[in-house]
mmCIF file of C-alpha atoms and ligand atoms in Angstrom:
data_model
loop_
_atom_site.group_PDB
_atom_site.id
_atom_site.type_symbol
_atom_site.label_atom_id
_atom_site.label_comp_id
_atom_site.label_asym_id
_atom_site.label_seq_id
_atom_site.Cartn_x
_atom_site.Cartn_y
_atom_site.Cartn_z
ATOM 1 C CA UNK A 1 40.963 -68.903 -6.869
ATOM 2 C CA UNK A 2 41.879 -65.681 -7.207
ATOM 3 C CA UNK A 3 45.552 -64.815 -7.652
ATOM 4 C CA UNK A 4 47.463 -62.090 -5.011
ATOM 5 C CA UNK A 5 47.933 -59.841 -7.499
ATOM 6 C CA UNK A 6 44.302 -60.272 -8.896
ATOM 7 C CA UNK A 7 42.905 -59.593 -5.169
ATOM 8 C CA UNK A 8 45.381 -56.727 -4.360
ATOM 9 C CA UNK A 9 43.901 -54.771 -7.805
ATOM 10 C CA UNK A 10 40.532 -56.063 -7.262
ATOM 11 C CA UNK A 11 40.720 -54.034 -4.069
ATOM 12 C CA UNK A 12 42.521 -51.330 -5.708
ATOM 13 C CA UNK A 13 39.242 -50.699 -8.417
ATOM 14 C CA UNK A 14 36.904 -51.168 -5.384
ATOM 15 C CA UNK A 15 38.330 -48.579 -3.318
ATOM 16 C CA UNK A 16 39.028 -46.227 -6.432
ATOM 17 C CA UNK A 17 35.157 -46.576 -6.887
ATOM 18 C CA UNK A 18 33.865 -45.961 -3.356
ATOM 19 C CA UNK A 19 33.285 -42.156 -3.570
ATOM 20 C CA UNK A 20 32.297 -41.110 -0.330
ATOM 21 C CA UNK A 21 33.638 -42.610 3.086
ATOM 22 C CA UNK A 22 30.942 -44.624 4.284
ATOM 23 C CA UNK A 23 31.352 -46.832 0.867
ATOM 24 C CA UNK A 24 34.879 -46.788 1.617
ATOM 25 C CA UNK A 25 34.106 -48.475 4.323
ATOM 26 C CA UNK A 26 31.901 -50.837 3.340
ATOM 27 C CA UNK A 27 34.576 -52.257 0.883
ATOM 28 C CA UNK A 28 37.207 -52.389 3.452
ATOM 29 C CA UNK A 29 35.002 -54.735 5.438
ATOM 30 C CA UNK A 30 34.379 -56.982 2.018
ATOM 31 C CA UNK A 31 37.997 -57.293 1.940
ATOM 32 C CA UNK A 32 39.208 -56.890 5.336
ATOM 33 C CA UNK A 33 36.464 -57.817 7.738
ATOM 34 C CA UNK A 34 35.905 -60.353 9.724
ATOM 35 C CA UNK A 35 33.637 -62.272 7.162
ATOM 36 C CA UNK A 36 36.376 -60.786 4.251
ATOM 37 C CA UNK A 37 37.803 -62.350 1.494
ATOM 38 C CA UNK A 38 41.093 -61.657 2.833
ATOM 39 C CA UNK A 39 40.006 -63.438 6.138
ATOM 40 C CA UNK A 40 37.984 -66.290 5.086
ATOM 41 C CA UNK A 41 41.793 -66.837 2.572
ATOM 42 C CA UNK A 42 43.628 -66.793 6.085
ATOM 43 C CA UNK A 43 41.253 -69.000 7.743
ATOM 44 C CA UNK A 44 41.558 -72.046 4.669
ATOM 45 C CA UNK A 45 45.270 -71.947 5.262
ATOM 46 C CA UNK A 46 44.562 -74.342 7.941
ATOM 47 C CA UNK A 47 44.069 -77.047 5.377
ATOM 48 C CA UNK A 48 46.948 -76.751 3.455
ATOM 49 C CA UNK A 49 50.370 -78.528 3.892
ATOM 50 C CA UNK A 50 53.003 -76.494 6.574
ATOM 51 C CA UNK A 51 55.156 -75.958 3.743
ATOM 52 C CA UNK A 52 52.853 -74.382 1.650
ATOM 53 C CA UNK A 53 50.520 -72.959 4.417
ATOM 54 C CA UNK A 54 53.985 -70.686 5.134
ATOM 55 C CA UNK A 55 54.215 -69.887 1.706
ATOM 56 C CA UNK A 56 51.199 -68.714 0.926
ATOM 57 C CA UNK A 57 50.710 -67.098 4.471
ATOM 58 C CA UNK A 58 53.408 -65.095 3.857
ATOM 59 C CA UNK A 59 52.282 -63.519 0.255
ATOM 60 C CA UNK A 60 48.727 -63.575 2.028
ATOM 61 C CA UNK A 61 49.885 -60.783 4.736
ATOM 62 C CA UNK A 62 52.050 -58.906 2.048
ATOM 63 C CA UNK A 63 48.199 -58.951 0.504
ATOM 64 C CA UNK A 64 47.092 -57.975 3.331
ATOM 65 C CA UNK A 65 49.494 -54.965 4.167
ATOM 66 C CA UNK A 66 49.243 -53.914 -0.013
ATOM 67 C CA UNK A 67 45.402 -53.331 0.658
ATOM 68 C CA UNK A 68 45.532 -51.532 3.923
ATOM 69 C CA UNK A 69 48.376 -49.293 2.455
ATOM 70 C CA UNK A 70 45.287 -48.703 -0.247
ATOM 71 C CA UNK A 71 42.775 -48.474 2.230
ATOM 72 C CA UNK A 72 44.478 -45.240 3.980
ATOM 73 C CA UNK A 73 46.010 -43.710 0.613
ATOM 74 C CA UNK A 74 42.061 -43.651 -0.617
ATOM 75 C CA UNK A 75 40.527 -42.712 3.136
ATOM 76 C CA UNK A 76 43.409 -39.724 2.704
ATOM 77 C CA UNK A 77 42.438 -39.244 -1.072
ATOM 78 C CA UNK A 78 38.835 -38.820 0.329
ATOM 79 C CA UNK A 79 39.371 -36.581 3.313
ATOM 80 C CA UNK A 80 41.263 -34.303 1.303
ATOM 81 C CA UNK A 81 38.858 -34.145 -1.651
ATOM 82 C CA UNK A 82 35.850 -33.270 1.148
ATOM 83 C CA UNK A 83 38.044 -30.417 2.446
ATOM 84 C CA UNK A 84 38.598 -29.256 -1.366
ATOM 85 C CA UNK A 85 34.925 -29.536 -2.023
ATOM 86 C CA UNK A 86 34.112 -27.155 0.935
ATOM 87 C CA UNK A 87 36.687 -24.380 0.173
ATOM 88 C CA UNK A 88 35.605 -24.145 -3.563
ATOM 89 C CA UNK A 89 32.215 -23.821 -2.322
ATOM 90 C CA UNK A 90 33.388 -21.026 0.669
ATOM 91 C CA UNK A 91 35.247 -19.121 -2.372
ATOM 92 C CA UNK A 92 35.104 -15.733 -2.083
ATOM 93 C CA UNK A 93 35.614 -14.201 -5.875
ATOM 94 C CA UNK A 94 37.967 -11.273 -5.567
ATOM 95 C CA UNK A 95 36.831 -9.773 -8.532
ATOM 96 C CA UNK A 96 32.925 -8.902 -7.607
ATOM 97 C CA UNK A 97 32.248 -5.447 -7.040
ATOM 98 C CA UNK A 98 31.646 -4.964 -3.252
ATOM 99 C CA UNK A 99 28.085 -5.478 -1.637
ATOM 100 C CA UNK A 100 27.652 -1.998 -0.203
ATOM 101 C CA UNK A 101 25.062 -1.279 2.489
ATOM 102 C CA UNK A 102 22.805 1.231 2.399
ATOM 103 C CA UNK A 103 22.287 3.929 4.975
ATOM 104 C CA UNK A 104 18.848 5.458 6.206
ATOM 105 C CA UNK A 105 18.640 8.895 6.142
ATOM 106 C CA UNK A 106 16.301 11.535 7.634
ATOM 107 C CA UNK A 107 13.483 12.953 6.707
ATOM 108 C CA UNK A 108 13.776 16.417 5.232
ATOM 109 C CA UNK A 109 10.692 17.207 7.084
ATOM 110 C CA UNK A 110 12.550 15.562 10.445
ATOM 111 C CA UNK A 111 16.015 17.810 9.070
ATOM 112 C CA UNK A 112 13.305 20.882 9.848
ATOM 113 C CA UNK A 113 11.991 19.584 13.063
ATOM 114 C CA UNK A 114 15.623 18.975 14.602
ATOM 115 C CA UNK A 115 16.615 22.327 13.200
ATOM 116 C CA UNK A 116 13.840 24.136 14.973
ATOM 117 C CA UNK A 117 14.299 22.305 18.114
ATOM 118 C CA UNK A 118 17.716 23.521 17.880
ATOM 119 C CA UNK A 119 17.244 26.974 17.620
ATOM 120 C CA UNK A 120 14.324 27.693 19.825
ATOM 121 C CA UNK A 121 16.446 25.056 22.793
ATOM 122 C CA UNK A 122 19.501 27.861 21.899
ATOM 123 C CA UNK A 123 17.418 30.821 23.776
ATOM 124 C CA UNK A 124 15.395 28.708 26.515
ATOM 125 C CA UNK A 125 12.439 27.144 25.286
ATOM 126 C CA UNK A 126 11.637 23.705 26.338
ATOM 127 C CA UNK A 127 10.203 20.696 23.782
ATOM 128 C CA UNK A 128 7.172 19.026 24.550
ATOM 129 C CA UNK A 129 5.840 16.039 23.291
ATOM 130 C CA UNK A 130 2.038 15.279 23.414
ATOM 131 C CA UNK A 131 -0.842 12.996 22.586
ATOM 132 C CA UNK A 132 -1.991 13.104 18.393
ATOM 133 C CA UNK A 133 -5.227 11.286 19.536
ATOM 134 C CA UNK A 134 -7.068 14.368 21.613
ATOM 135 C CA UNK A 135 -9.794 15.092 23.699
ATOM 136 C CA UNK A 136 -12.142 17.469 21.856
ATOM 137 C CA UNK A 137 -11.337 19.378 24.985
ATOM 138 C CA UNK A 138 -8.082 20.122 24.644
ATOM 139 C CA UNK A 139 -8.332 20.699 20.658
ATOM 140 C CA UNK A 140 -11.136 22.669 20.956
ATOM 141 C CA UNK A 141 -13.034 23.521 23.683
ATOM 142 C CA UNK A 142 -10.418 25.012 26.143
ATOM 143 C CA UNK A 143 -8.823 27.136 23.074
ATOM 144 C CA UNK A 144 -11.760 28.928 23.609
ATOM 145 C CA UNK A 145 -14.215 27.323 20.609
ATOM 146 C CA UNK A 146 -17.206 25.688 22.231
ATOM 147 C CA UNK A 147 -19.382 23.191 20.816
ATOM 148 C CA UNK A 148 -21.140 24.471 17.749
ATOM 149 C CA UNK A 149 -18.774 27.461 17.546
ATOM 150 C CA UNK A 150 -18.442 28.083 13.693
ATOM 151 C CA UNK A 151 -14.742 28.469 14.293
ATOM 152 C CA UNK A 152 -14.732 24.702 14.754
ATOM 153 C CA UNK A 153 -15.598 24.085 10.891
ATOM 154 C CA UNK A 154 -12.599 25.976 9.785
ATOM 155 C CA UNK A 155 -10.683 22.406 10.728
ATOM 156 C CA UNK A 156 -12.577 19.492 9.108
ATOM 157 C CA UNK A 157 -11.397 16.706 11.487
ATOM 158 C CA UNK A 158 -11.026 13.318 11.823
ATOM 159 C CA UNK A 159 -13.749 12.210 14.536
ATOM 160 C CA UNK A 160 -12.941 8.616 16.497
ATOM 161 C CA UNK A 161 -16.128 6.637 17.052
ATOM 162 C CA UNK A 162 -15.650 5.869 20.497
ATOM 163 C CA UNK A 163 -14.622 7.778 24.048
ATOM 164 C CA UNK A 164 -11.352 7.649 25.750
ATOM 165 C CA UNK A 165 -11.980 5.749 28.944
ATOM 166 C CA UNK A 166 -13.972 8.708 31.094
ATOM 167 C CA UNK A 167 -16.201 9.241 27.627
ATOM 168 C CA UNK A 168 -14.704 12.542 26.614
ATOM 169 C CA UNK A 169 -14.890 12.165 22.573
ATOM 170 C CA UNK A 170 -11.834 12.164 20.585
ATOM 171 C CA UNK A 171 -10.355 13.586 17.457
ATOM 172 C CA UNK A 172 -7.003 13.214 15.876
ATOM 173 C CA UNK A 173 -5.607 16.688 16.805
ATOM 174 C CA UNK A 174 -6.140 19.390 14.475
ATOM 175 C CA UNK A 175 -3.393 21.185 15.307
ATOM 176 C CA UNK A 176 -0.337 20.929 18.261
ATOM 177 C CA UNK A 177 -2.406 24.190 19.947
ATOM 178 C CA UNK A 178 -3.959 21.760 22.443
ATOM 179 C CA UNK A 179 -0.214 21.241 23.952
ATOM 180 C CA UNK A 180 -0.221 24.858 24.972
ATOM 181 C CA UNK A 181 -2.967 23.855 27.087
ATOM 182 C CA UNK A 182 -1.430 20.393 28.057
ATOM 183 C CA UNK A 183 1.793 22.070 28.990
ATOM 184 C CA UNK A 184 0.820 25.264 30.660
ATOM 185 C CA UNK A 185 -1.785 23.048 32.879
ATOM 186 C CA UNK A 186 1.568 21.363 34.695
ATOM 187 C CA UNK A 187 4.371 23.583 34.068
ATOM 188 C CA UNK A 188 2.802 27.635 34.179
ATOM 189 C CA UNK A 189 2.237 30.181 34.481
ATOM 190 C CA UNK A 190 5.828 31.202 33.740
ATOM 191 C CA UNK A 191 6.913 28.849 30.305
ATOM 192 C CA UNK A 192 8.963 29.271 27.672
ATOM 193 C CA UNK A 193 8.048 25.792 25.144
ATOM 194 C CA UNK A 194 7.773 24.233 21.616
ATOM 195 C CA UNK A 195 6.041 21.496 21.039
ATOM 196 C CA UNK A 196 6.361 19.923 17.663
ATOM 197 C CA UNK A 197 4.341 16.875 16.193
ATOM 198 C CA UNK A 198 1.885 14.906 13.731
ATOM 199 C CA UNK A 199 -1.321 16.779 12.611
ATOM 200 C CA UNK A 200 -4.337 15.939 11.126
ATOM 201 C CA UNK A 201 -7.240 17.102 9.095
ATOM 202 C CA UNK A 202 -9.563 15.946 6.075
ATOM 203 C CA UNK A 203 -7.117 17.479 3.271
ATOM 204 C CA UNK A 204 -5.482 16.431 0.335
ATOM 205 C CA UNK A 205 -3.928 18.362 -2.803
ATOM 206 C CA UNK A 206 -0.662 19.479 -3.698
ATOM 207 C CA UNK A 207 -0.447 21.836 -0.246
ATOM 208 C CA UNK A 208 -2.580 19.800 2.086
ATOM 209 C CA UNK A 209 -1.951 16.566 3.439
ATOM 210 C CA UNK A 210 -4.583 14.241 5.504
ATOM 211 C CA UNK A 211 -1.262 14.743 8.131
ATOM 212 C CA UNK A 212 1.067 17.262 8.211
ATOM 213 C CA UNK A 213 3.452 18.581 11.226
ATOM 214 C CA UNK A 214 3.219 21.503 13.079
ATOM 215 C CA UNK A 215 4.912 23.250 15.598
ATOM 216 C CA UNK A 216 3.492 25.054 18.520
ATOM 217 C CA UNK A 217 5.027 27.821 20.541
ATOM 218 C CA UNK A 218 3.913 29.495 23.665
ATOM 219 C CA UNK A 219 5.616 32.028 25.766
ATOM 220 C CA UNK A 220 4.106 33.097 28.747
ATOM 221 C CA UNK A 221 5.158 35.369 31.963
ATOM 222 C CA UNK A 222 3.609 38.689 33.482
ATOM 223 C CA UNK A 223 4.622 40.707 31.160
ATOM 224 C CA UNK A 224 4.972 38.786 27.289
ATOM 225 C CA UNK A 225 3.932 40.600 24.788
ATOM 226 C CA UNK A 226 3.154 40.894 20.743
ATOM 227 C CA UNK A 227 6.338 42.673 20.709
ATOM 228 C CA UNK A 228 8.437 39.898 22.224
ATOM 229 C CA UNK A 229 5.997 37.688 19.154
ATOM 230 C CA UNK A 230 7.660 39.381 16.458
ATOM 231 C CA UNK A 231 11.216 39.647 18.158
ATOM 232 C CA UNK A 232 11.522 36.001 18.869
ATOM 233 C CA UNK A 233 9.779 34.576 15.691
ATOM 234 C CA UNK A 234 12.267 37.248 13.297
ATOM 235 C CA UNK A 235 15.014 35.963 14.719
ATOM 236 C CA UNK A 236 13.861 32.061 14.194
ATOM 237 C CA UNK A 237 13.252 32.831 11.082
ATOM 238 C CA UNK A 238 16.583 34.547 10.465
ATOM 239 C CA UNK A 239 18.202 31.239 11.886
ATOM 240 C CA UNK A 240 16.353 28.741 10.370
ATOM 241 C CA UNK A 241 17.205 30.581 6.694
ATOM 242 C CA UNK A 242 20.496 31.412 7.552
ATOM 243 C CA UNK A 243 19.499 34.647 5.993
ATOM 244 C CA UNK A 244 18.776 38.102 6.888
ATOM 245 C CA UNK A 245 17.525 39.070 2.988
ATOM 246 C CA UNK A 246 14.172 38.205 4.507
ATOM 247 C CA UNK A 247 11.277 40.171 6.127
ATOM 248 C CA UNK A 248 8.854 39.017 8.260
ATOM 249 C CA UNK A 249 5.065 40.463 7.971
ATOM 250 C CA UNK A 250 2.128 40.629 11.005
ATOM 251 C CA UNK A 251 -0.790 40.088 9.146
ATOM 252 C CA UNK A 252 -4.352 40.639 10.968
ATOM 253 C CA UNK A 253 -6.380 37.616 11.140
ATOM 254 C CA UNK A 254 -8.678 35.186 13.563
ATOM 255 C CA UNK A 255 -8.138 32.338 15.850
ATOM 256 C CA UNK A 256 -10.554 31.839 18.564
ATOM 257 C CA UNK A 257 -7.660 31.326 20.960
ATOM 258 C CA UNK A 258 -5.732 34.345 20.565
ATOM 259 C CA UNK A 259 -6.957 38.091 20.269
ATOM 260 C CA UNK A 260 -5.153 40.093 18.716
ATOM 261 C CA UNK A 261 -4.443 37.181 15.944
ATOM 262 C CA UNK A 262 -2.235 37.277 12.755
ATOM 263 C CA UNK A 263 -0.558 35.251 10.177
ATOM 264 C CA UNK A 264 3.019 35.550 9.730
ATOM 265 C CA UNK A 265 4.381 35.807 6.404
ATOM 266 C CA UNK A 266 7.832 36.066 5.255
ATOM 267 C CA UNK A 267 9.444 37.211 2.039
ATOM 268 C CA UNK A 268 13.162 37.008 1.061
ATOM 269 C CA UNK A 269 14.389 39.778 -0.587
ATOM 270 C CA UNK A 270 16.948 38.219 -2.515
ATOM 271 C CA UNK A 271 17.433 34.610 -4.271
ATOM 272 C CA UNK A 272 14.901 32.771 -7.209
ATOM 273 C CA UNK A 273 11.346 33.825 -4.862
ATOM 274 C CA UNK A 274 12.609 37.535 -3.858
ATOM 275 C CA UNK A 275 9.606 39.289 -3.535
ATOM 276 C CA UNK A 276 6.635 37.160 -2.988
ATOM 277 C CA UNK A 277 4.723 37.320 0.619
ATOM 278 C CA UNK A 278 4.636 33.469 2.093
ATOM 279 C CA UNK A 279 2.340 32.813 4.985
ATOM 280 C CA UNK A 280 4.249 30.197 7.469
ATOM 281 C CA UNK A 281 2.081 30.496 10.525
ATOM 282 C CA UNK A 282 -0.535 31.642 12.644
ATOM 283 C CA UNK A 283 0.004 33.390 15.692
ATOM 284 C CA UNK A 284 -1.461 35.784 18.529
ATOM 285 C CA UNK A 285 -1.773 37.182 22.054
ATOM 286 C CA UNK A 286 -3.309 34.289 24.218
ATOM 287 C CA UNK A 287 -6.461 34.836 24.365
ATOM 288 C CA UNK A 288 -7.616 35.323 28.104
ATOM 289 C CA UNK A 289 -10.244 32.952 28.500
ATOM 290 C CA UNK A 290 -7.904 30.534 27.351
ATOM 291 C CA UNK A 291 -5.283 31.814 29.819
ATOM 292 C CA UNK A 292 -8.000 31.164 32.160
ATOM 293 C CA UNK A 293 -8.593 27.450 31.099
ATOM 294 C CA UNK A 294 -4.666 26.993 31.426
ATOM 295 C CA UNK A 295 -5.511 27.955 35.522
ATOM 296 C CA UNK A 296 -4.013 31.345 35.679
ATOM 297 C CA UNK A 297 -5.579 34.424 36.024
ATOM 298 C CA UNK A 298 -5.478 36.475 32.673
ATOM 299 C CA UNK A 299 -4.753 39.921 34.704
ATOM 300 C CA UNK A 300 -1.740 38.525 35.860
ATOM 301 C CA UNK A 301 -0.555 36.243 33.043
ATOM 302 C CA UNK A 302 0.078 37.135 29.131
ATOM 303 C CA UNK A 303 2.065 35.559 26.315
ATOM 304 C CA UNK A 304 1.896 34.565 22.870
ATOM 305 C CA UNK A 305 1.326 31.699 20.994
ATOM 306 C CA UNK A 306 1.813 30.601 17.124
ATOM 307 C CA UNK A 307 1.423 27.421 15.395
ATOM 308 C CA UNK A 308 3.754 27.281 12.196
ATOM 309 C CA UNK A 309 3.675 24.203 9.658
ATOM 310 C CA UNK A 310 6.835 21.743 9.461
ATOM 311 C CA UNK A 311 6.360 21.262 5.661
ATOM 312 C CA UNK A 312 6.111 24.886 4.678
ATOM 313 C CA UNK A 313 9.147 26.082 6.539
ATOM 314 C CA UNK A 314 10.877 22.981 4.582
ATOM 315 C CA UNK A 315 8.967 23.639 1.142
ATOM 316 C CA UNK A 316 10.561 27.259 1.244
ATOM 317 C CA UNK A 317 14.007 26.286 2.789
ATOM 318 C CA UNK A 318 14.509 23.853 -0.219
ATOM 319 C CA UNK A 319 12.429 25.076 -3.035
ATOM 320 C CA UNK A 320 10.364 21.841 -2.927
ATOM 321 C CA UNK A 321 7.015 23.099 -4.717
ATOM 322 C CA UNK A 322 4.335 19.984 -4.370
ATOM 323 C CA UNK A 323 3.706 19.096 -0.603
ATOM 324 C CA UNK A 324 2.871 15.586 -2.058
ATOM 325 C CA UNK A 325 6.889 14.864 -2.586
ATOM 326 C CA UNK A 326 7.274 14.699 1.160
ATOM 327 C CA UNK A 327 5.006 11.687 1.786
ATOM 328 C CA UNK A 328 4.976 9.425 -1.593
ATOM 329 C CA UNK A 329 8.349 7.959 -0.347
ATOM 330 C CA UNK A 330 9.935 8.298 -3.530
ATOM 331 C CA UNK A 331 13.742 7.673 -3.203
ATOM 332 C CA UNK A 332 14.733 10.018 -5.866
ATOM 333 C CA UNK A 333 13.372 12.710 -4.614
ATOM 334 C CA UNK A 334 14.562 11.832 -0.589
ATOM 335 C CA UNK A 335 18.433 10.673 -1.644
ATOM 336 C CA UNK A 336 18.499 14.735 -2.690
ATOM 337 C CA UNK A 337 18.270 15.913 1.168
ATOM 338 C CA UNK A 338 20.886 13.327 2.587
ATOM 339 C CA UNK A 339 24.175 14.489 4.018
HETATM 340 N N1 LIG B 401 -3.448 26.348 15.633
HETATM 341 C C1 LIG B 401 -3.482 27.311 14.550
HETATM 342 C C2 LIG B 401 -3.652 26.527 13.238
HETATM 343 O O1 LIG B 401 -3.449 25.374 13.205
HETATM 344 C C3 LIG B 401 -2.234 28.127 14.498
HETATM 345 C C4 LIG B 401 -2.072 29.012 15.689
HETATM 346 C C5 LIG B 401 -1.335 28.576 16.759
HETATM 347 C C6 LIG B 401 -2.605 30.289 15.721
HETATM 348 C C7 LIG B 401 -1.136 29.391 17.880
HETATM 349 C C8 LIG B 401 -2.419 31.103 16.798
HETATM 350 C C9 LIG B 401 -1.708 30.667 17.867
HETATM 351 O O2 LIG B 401 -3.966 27.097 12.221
#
């Protein structure tokens, strides 16, 4: 039979070995449990002699007591090691560079949009928002260019196969001159508005893109005239460049929608591209049959109207010289225009 001292270090190695609790456990009942070797030692005591039975009982239970003492010191042992094991793996190492987080930025083209909002909101315009999927209606027929009007080729559009839901056909818009339409239907015929937006057409090179933004403007009252045109789009001009080494030119041109029409061109008379005419936008008296399709009576109601493109303005205010940059999402090229 196994000596006390043999037991007490066979228990000892077993408990050393057990490396995670439940094994710990499992030894404790091989020693301790009911069917134990500790026990069934107890139990035999029964046939010994008194004096001996007290003798050995006695070195039994200091047996006994030695291996629960081990039993805890290893349970503690384990407990401790577990909590160890978790903070090494939760360790944070000082010494890493930081994990910084990276910002979205806007758009240059957006920078332009907010920037005209801005400045056209500063002397009582409203913003409108509208559809980008039109009725050929409202991007072409009620600016005054019917079916088969040649005028309608000078926008090759994007067609959708089917009718909206009363079978009108539909085109992504052309251009945001349907909103003049949209707007001055519910708000004339006295209206100051911009309406800014997505734009579409069959185009693509280094100054056309399949979509590009424009902005619309429309001013109309009794009495609005070409005049109040060039005032109002100088001075936007002036803003938006924070510059007054600039000029702004009327040039005579055609829209179906507006008679008399012009492009606006602008030149800055000082910096890298003094002295070279830019054209930034179409413009024009609203045409009275157009007035007419708006509901108001073109002897009592006049304004003007001009459609200028969100890219150019941005293109000249930065010097960016290939349209293409704005859309190929190239971070490089984006990072430059954040704040
Ligand atoms: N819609 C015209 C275009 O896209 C621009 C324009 C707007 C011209 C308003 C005159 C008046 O080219």
């Amino acid at each position: 039979m196994q000596s006390i001292d043999e037991l007490i270090a066979a228990a000892r190695r077993a408990f050393a070995a057990a490396a995670r609790p439940a094994d710990l456990e499992n030894e404790k009942a091989r020693f301790l449990g009911k069917a134990g070797i500790l026990t069934e030692r107890l139990k035999s005591l029964a046939r010994l002699e008194p004096q001996q039975r007290r003798e050995e009982g006695a070195r039994l239970n200091v047996a006994k007591e030695a291996i629960e003492r081990l039993l805890n010191e290893r349970r503690a042992q384990l407990a401790e090691d577990a909590v160890s094991a978790q903070l090494a793996q939760e360790a944070i190492d000082v010494t890493l560079p930081g994990r910084s987080r990276s910002r979205g930025g806007l758009h240059p083209v957006i920078r332009t949009w907010i920037r005209v909002e801005e400045i056209f909101r500063s002397i009582g315009f409203d913003v409108a928002d509208g559809p980008e999927i039109e009725t050929d209606w409202y991007n072409f027929t009620a600016l005054n260019s019917p079916e088969n009007h040649p005028a309608r080729s000078m926008q090759d559009t994007f067609y959708v196969d089917a009718p909206d839901a009363q079978g009108q056909p539909l085109v992504l818009r052309t251009h945001t001159s349907p909103m003049q339409v949209r707007y001055a239907r519910q708000h004339g015929p006295a209206l100051r508005v911009i309406a800014p937006g997505r734009t579409y057409r069959v185009d693509d090179d280094a100054t056309h893109s399949p979509m590009f933004h424009q902005v619309e403007g429309l001013w109309l009252d009794e009495d609005i005239s070409f005049a109040d045109l060039k005032g109002v789009y100088t001075d936007f001009v002036q803003r938006f460049f924070e510059s007054d080494d600039l000029r702004v030119r009327f040039r005579p041109s055609y829209f179906p929608f507006t008679e008399p029409s012009a492009e606006i061109d602008l030149m800055f008379t000082s910096g890298p591209r003094k002295g070279q005419w830019l054209e930034i936008s179409g413009a024009g008296q609203v045409h009275p049959a157009v007035i007419r399709n708006y509901g108001f009576d073109p002897e009592k109601t006049l304004g003007f109207a001009f459609g200028s493109g969100l890219e150019r303005l941005t293109m000249l205010r930065y010097g960016v010289d290939d349209l293409r940059n704005f859309f190929s999402g190239d971070l490089r090229f984006l990072r430059q225009f954040q704040e």
